[in-house]
Short mmCIF file of C-alpha atoms and ligand atoms in Angstrom, two decimals:
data_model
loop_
_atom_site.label_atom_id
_atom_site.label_comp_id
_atom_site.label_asym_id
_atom_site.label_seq_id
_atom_site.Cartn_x
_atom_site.Cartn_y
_atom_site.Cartn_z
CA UNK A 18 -110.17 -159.11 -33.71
CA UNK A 19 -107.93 -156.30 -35.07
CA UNK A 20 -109.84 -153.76 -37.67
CA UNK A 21 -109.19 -154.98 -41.08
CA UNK A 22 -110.18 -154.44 -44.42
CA UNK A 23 -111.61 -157.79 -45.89
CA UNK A 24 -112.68 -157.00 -49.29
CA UNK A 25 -112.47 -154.39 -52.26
CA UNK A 26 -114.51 -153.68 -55.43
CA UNK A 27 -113.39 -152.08 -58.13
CA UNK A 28 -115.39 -150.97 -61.71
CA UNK A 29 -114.42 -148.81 -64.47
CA UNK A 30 -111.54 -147.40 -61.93
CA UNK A 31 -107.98 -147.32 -63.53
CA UNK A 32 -107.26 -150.25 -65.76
CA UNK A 33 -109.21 -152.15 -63.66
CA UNK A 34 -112.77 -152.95 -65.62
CA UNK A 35 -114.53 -154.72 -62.69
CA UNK A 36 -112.61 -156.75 -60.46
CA UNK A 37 -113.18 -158.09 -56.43
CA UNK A 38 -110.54 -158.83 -54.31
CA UNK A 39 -110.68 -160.54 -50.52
CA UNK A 40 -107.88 -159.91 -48.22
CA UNK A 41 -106.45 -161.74 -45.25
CA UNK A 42 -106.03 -160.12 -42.33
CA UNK A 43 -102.33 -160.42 -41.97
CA UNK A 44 -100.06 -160.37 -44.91
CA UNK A 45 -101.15 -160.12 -47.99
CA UNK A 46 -98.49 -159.73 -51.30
CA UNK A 47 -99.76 -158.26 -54.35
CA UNK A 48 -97.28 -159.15 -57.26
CA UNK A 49 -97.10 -158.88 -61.00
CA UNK A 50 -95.13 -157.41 -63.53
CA UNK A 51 -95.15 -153.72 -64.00
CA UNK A 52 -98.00 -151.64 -65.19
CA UNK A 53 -100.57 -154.32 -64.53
CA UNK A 54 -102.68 -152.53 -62.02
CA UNK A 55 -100.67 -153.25 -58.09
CA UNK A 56 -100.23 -149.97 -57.38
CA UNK A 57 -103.79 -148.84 -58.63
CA UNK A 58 -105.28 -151.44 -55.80
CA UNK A 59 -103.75 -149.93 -52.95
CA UNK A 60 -104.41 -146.40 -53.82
CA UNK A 61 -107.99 -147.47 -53.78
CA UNK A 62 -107.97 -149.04 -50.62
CA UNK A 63 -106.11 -145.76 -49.75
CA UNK A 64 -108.91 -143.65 -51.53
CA UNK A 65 -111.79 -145.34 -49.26
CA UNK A 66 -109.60 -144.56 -46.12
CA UNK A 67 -109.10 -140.82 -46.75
CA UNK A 68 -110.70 -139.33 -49.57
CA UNK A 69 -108.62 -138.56 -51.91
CA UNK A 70 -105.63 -140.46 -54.18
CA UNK A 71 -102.19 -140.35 -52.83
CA UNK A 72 -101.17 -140.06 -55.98
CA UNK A 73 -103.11 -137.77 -57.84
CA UNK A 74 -105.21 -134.79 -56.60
CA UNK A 75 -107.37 -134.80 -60.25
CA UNK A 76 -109.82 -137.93 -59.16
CA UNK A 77 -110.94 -137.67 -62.53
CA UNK A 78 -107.56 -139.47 -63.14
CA UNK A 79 -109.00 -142.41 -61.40
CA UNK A 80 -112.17 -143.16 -63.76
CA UNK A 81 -111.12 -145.46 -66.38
CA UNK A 82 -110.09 -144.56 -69.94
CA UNK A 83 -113.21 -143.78 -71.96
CA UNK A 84 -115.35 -144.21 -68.85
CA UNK A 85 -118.02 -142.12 -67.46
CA UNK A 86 -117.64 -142.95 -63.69
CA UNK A 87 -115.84 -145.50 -61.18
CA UNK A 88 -117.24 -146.80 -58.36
CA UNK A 89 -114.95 -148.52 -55.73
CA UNK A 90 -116.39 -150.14 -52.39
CA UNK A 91 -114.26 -151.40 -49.30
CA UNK A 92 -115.76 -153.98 -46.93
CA UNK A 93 -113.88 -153.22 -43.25
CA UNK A 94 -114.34 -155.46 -40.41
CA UNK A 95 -114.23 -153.82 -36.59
CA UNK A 96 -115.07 -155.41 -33.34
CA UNK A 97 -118.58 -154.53 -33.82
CA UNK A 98 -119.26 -155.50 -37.04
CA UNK A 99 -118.39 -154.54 -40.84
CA UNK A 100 -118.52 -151.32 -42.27
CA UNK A 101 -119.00 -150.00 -45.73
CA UNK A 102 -117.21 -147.17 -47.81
CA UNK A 103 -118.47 -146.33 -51.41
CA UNK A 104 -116.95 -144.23 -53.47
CA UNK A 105 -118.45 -142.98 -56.92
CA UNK A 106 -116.57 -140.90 -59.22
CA UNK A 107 -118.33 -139.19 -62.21
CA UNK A 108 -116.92 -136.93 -64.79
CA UNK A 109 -119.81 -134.78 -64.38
CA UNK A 110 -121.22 -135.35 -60.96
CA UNK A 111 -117.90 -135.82 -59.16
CA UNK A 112 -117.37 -137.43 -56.10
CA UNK A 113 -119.77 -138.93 -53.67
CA UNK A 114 -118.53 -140.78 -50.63
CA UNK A 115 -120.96 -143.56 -48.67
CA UNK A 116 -120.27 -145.00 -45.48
CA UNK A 117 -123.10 -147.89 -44.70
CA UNK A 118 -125.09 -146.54 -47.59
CA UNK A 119 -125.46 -143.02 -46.07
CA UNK A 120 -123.83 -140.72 -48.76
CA UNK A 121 -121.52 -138.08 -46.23
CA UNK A 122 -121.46 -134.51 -46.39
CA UNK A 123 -118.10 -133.21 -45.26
CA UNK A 124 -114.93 -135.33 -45.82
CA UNK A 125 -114.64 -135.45 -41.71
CA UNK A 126 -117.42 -138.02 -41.60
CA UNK A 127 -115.05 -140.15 -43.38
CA UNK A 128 -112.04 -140.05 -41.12
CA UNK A 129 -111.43 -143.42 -38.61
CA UNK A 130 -113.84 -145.49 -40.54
CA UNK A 131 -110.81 -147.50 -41.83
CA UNK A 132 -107.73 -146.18 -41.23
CA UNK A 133 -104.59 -146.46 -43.30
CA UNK A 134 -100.43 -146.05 -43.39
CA UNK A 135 -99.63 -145.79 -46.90
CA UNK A 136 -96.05 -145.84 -47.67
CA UNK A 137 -94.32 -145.99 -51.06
CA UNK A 138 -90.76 -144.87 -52.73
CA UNK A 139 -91.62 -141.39 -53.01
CA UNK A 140 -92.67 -141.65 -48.82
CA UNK A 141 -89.12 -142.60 -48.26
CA UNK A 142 -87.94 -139.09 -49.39
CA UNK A 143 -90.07 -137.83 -46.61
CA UNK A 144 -86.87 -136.82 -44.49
CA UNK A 145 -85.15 -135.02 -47.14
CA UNK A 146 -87.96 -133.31 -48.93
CA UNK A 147 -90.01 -129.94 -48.41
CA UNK A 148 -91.23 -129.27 -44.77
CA UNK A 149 -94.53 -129.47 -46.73
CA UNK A 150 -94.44 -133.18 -46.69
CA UNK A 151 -93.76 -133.47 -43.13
CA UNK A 152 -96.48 -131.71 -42.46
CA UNK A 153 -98.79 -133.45 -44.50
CA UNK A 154 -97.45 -136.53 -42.83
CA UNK A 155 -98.28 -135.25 -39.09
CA UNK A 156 -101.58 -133.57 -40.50
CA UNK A 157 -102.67 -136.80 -42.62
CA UNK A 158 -101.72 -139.06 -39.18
CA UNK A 159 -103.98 -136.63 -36.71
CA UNK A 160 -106.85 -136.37 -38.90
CA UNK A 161 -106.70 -140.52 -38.76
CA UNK A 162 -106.74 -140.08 -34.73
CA UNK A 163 -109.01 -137.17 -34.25
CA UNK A 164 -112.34 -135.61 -36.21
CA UNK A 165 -111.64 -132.67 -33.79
CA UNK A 166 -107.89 -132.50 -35.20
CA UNK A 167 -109.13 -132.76 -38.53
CA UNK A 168 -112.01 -129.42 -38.54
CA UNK A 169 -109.37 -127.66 -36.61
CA UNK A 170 -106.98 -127.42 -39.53
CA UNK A 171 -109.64 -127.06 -41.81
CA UNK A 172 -110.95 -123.91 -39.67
CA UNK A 173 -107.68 -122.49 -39.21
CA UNK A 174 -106.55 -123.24 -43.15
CA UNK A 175 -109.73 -121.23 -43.95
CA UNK A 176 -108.81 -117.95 -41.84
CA UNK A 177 -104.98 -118.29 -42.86
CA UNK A 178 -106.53 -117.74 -46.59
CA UNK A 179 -108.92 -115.23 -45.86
CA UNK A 180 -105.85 -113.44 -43.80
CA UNK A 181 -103.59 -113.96 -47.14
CA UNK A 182 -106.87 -112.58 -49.56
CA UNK A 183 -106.99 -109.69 -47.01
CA UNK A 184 -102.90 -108.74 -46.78
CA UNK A 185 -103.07 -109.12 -50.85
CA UNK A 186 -106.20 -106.66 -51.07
CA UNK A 187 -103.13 -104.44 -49.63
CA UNK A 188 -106.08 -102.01 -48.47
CA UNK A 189 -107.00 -103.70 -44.94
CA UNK A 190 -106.36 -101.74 -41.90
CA UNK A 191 -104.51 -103.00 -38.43
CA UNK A 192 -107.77 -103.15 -37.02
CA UNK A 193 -109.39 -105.52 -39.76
CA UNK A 194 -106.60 -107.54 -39.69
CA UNK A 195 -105.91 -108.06 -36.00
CA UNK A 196 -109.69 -109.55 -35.72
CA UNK A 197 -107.63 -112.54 -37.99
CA UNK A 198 -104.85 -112.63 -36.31
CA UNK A 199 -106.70 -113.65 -33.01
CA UNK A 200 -108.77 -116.21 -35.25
CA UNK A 201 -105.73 -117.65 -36.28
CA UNK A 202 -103.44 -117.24 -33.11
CA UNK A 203 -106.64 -119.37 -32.03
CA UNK A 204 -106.75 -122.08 -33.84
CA UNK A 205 -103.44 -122.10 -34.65
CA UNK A 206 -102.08 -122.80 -30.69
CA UNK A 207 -104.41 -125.31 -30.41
CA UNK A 208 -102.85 -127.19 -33.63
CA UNK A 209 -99.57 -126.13 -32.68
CA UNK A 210 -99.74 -128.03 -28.96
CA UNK A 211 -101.14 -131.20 -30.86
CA UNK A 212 -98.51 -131.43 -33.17
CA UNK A 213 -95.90 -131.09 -29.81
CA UNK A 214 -97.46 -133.55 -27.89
CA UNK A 215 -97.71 -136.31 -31.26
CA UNK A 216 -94.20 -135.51 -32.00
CA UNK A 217 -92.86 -136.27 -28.85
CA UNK A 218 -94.72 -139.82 -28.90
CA UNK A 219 -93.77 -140.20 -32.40
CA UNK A 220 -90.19 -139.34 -31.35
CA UNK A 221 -89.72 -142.38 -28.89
CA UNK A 222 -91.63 -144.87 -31.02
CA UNK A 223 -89.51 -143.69 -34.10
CA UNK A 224 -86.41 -144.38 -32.03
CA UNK A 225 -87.38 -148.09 -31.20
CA UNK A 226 -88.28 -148.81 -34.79
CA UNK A 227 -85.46 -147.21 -36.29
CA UNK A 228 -82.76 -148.87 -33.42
CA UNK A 229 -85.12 -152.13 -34.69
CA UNK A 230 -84.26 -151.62 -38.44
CA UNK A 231 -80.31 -150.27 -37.87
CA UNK A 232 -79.56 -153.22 -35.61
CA UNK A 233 -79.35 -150.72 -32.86
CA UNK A 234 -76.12 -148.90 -34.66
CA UNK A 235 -78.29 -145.67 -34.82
CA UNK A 236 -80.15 -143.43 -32.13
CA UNK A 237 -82.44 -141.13 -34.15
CA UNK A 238 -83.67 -138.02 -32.85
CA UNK A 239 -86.65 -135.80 -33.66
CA UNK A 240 -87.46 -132.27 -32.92
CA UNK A 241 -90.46 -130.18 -33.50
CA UNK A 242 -89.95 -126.48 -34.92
CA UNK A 243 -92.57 -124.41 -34.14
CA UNK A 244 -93.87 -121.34 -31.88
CA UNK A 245 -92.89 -122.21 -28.56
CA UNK A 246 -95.10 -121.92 -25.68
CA UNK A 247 -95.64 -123.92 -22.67
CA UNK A 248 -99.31 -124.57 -22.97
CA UNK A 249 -101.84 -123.20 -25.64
CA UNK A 250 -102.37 -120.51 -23.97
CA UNK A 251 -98.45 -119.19 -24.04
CA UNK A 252 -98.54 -120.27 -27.82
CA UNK A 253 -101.19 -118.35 -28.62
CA UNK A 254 -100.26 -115.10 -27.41
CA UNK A 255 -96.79 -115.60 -28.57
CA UNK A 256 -97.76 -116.26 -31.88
CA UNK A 257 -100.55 -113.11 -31.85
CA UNK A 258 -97.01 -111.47 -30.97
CA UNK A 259 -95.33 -112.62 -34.10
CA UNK A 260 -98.27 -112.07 -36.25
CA UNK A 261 -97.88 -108.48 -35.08
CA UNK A 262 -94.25 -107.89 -35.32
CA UNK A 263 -94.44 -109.15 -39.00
CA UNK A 264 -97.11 -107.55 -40.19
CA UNK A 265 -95.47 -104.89 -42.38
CA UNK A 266 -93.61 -107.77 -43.91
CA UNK A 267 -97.03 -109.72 -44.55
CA UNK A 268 -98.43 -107.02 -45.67
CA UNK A 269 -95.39 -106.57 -48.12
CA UNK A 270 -95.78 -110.02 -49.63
CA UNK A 271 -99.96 -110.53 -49.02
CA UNK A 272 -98.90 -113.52 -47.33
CA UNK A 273 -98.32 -114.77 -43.35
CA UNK A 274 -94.78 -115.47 -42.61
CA UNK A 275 -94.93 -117.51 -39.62
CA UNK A 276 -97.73 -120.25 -38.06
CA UNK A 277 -98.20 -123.75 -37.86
CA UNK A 278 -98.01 -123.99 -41.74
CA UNK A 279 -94.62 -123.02 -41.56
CA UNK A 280 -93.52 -126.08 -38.72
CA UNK A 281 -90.99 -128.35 -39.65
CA UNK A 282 -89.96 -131.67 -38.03
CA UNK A 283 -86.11 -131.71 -37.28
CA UNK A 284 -84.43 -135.47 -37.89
CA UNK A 285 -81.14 -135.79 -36.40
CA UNK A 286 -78.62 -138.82 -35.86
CA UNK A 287 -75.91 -137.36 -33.14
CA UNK A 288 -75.25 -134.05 -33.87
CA UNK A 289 -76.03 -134.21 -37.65
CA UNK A 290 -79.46 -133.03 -38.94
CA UNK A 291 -80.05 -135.22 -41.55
CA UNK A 292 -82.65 -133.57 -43.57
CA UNK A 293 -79.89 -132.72 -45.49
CA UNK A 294 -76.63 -133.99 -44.43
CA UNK A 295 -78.15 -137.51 -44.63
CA UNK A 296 -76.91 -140.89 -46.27
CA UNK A 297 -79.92 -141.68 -48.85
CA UNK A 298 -79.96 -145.04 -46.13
CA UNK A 299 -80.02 -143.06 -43.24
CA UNK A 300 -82.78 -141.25 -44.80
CA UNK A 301 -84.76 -143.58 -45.95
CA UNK A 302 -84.35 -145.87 -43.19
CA UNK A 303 -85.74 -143.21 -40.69
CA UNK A 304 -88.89 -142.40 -43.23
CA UNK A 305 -89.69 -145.97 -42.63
CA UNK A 306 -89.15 -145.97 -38.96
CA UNK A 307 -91.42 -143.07 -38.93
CA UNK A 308 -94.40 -144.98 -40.70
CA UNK A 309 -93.71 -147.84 -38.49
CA UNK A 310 -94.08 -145.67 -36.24
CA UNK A 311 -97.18 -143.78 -36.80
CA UNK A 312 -98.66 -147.73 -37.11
CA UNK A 313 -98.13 -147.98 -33.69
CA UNK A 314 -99.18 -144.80 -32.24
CA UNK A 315 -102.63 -144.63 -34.12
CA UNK A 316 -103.09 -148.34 -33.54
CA UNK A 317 -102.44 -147.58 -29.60
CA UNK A 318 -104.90 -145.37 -30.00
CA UNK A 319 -107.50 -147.09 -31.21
CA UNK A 320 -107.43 -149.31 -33.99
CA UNK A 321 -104.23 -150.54 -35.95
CA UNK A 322 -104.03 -149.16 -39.18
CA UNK A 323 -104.15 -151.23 -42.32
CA UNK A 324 -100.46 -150.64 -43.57
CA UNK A 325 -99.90 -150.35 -47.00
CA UNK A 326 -96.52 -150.86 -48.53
CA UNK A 327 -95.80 -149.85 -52.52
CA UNK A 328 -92.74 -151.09 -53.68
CA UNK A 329 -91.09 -150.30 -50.45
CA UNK A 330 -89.11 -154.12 -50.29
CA UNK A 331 -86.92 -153.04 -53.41
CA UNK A 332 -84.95 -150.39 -51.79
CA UNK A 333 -84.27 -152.14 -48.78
CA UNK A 334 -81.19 -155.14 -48.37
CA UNK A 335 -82.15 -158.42 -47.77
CA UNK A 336 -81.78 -157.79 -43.70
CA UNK A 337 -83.59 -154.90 -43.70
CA UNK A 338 -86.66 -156.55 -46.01
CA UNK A 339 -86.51 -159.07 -43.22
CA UNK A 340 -86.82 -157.42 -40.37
CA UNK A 341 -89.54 -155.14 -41.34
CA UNK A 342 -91.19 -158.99 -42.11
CA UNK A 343 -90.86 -159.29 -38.64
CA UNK A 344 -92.20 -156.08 -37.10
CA UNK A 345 -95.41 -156.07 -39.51
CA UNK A 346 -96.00 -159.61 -39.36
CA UNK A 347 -98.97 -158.44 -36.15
CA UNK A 348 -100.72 -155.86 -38.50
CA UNK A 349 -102.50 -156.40 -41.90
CA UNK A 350 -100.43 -155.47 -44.34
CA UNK A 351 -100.95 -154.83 -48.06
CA UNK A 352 -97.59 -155.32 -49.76
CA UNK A 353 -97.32 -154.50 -53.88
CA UNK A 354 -93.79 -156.01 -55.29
CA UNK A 355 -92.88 -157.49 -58.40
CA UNK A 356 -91.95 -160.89 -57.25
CA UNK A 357 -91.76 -162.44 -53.46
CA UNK A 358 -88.74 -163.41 -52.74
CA UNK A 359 -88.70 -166.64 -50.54
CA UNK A 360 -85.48 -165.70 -48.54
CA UNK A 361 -87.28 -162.97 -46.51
CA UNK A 362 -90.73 -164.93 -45.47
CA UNK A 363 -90.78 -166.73 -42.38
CA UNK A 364 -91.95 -170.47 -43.13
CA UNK A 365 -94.51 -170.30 -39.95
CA UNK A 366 -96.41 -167.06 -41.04
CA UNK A 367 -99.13 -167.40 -43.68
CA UNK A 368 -99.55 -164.83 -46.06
CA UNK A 369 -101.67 -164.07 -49.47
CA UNK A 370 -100.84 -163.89 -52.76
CA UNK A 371 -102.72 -162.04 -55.23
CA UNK A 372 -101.39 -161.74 -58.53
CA UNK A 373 -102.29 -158.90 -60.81
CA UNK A 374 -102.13 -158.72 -64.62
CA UNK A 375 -103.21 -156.30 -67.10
CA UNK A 376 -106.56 -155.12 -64.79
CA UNK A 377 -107.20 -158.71 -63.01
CA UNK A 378 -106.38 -160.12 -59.78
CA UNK A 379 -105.70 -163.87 -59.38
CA UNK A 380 -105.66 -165.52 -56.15
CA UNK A 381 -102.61 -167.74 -55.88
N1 ATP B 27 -107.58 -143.83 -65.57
C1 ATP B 27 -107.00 -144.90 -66.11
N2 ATP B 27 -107.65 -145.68 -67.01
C2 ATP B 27 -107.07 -146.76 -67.54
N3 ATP B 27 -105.83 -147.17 -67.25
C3 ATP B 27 -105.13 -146.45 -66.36
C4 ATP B 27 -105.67 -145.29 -65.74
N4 ATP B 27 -104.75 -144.77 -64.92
C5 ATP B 27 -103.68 -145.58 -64.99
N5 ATP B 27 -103.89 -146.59 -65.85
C6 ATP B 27 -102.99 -147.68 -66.22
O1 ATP B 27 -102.82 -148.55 -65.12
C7 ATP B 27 -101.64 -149.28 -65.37
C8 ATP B 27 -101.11 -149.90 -64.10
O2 ATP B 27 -100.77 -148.94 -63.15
P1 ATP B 27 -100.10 -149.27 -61.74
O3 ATP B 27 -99.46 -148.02 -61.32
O4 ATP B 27 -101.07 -149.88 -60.82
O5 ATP B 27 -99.00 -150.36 -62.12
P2 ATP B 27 -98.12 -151.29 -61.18
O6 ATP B 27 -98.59 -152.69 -61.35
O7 ATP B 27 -98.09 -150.75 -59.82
O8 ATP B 27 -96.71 -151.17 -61.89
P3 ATP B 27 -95.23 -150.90 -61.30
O9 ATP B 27 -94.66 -152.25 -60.95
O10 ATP B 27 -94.53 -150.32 -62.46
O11 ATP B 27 -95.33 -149.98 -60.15
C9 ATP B 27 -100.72 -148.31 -66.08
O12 ATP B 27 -100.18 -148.94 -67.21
C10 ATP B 27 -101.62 -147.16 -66.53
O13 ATP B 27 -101.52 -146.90 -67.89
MG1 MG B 28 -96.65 -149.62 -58.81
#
C-alpha cells in the first residue's frame, strides 16, 4: 500500500473552527464556491508535510481570527503502520511540531514523514519567474528525498550569511575571510553536485511528462547553471577560485556574487529558452510537467508523494485537464476546484468529493 495521508484535523486554524476530514487514497476533489476554506485544507496538509505555509511565511496568519492558537493533526498511513504529525500554533508560544506525540527539535526531524507536491496557479509561473523559485523548487524537492540534503543547505546558508555579515563589517582581512570561503566552497560543491545529478533525472522525467501533456508536439529541455566541475572535488576548488577572484567585488557590495544560491535551471523548447521567450502555455505546461515530474522521482525513491493540486484544472483545456486525470489517477491526489466537471473523469475510477462551505467540509 502506497503512503497516504488518511485523515486531517483542523481547530481554530483559518476559517476553519474545528473540522475532520478522511481522505481516499486516490482521488479526492475538494469543491465549493470561493472563499469557503479549499485552499486553507491543502495548505494544512501542506503545513504537516514541511513546516511551514506555502502561502504565508507569518504562521501567525494561520490561527484563526480572534483565536489564541490552532492546532492541526495529519493521520499518514505507510507500509508499516500510521504516523502522526501535530502541529500547534500559539500567538505567544509559537510553533511546536509532533510526530507520534514526540514534540521535534529541528525542522529536519520533520522531513519524509509525509511527503508532499503542492502545486497551485502561482507554481505554474515557476518557469518564468525569479531563479529564486527554481531553486526553492529543487531545494524544497531534495529536502523531501534527503535529511542529509536538507542540514547541508542549512549549514552552508548559515556560513554564506556569516560570509555576507563579515564582507559588510568591510573590516575582515583575506585571511579571515578565506577560512569562509573553504567552509562554503565545502558545502557548497557538495550541494552543487546534488542539484546536477537531480536535474539530470528531473530532465528526462520532465521530458516524458511534458511529451505526455503536449501530445508529443514538444521536446523540452532542461539545463542546470551552475559552477562546473566534474566531481565535488573539481567544484569545489573551482568555486574557492571564484570566491577568490571576486572578492574585491564582494567586498564592494558585503555580499557573495557567485555559489549555489545563485544556480538557475535553464528551460528550453528547440533552440528557444523559454524562461522568457515562452508562450504563457508553453510555460505553464512545462511547470506542470516539472511537478509531475518531481512526483515521480521522489516517489521512485521512496514513497510517492501525496500531490496536491490548487486550482490547477482551470487553466488547463479540456484535453489537457484530461490527461493529467490520467497520469495522476496511480497517486493520491488532493484536487481543490470550484466545480467537477463530469467531461474530464473517467467513469471506472472512483474518486471523493468533499465539499467545503464557509469553514465545513461535507462528504458528498
Ligand atoms: N486566519 C484566518 N482566520 C479566519 N479566516 C481566515 C483566516 N485566513 C483566511 N481566512 C479566510 O478563509 C477564507 C477561505 O480561504 P481559502 O483561500 O481557503 O478559499 P478557497 O475556498 O480556496 O477560495 P478560492 O476558490 O477563491 O480559491 C477566506 O475568505 C479568508 O478570509
Ligand atoms: Mg483557493
Amino acid at each position: 500500500m502506497l503512503m497516504h495521508v488518511t485523515e486531517l484535523t483542523v481547530s481554530d486554524y483559518r476559517n476553519y473552527s474545528r473540522q475532520t476530514v478522511r481522505f481516499s487514497d486516490k482521488i479526492n476533489f475538494v469543491e465549493g464556491r470561493n472563499a469557503q476554506g479549499k485552499t486553507n485544507l491543502i495548505e494544512a496538509v501542506y503545513l504537516c508535510s514541511v513546516g511551514k505555509s506555502a502561502r504565508t511565511p507569518r504562521d501567525k496568519e494561520l490561527i484563526g481570527h480572534d483565536k489564541d492558537r490552532a492546532y492541526i493533526r495529519l493521520m499518514v498511513s505507510k507500509s508499516y503502520g500510521e504516523d502522526k504529525v501535530e502541529i500547534v500554533l500559539d500567538r505567544t508560544a509559537g510553533k511546536q511540531i509532533s510526530v507520534n506525540g514526540m514534540p521535534i527539535s529541528r525542522m529536519g526531524e520533520l522531513m519524509g514523514v509525509v511527503s508532499t507536491v503542492f502545486f497551485s496557479p502561482d507554481e505554474m509561473r515557476i518557469v518564468k519567474e525569479a531563479p529564486a523559485d527554481r531553486r526553492r523548487f529543487m531545494d524544497i524537492a531534495l529536502c523531501q528525498m534527503s535529511r542529509t540534503y536538507f542540514y547541508l543547505l542549512t549549514r552552508y546558508n548559515k556560513v554564506l550569511m556569516q560570509r555576507n555579515r563579515l564582507l559588510k563589517s568591510g573590516t575582515v582581512t583575506d585571511d579571515a575571510l578565506y577560512v569562509w570561503d573553504m567552509q562554503l566552497a565545502e558545502a557548497g560543491s557538495k550541494i552543487i553536485k546534488t542539484r546536477r545529478g537531480f536535474v539530470e533525472n528531473l530532465c528526462k522525467v520532465t521530458r516524458e511528462c511534458h511529451s505526455y501533456l503536449t501530445d508529443g508536439k514538444e521536446t523540452l529541455d532542461l539545463g542546470y547553471e551552475s559552477i562546473d566541475g566534474a566531481n565535488a572535488e573539481e567544484i569545489k576548488e573551482n568555486f574557492a577560485r571564484i570566491l577568490i577572484e571576486d572578492r574585491e567585488k564582494d567586498r564592494l557590495r558585503g555580499y557573495t556574487h557567485s555559489g549555489p544560491h545563485k544556480d538557475d535551471i535553464a528551460f528550453k523548447i528547440g533552440d528557444e529558452d523559454i524562461r522568457s521567450f515562452g508562450s504563457q502555455g508553453q510555460q505553464r505546461t512545462a511547470s506542470l510537467a516539472l511537478k509531475l515530474a518531481e512526483v515521480e522521482i521522489v516517489g521512485s525513491r521512496g514513497d510517492y508523494p501525496v500531490l496536491l493540486l490548487d486550482d490547477v484544472l482551470s487553466e488547463l483545456d479540456i484535453g489537457r485537464q484530461k490527461r493529467l486525470m490520467d497520469k495522476i489517477k496511480d497517486y493520491q491526489t488532493i484536487i481543490t476546484c470550484t466545480h467537477i466537471d463530469s467531461a474530464i473523469l473517467d467513469p471506472t475510477l472512483p474518486f471523493k468529493d468533499l465539499h467545503v462551505e464557509n469553514g465545513t467540509v461535507k462528504e458528498l
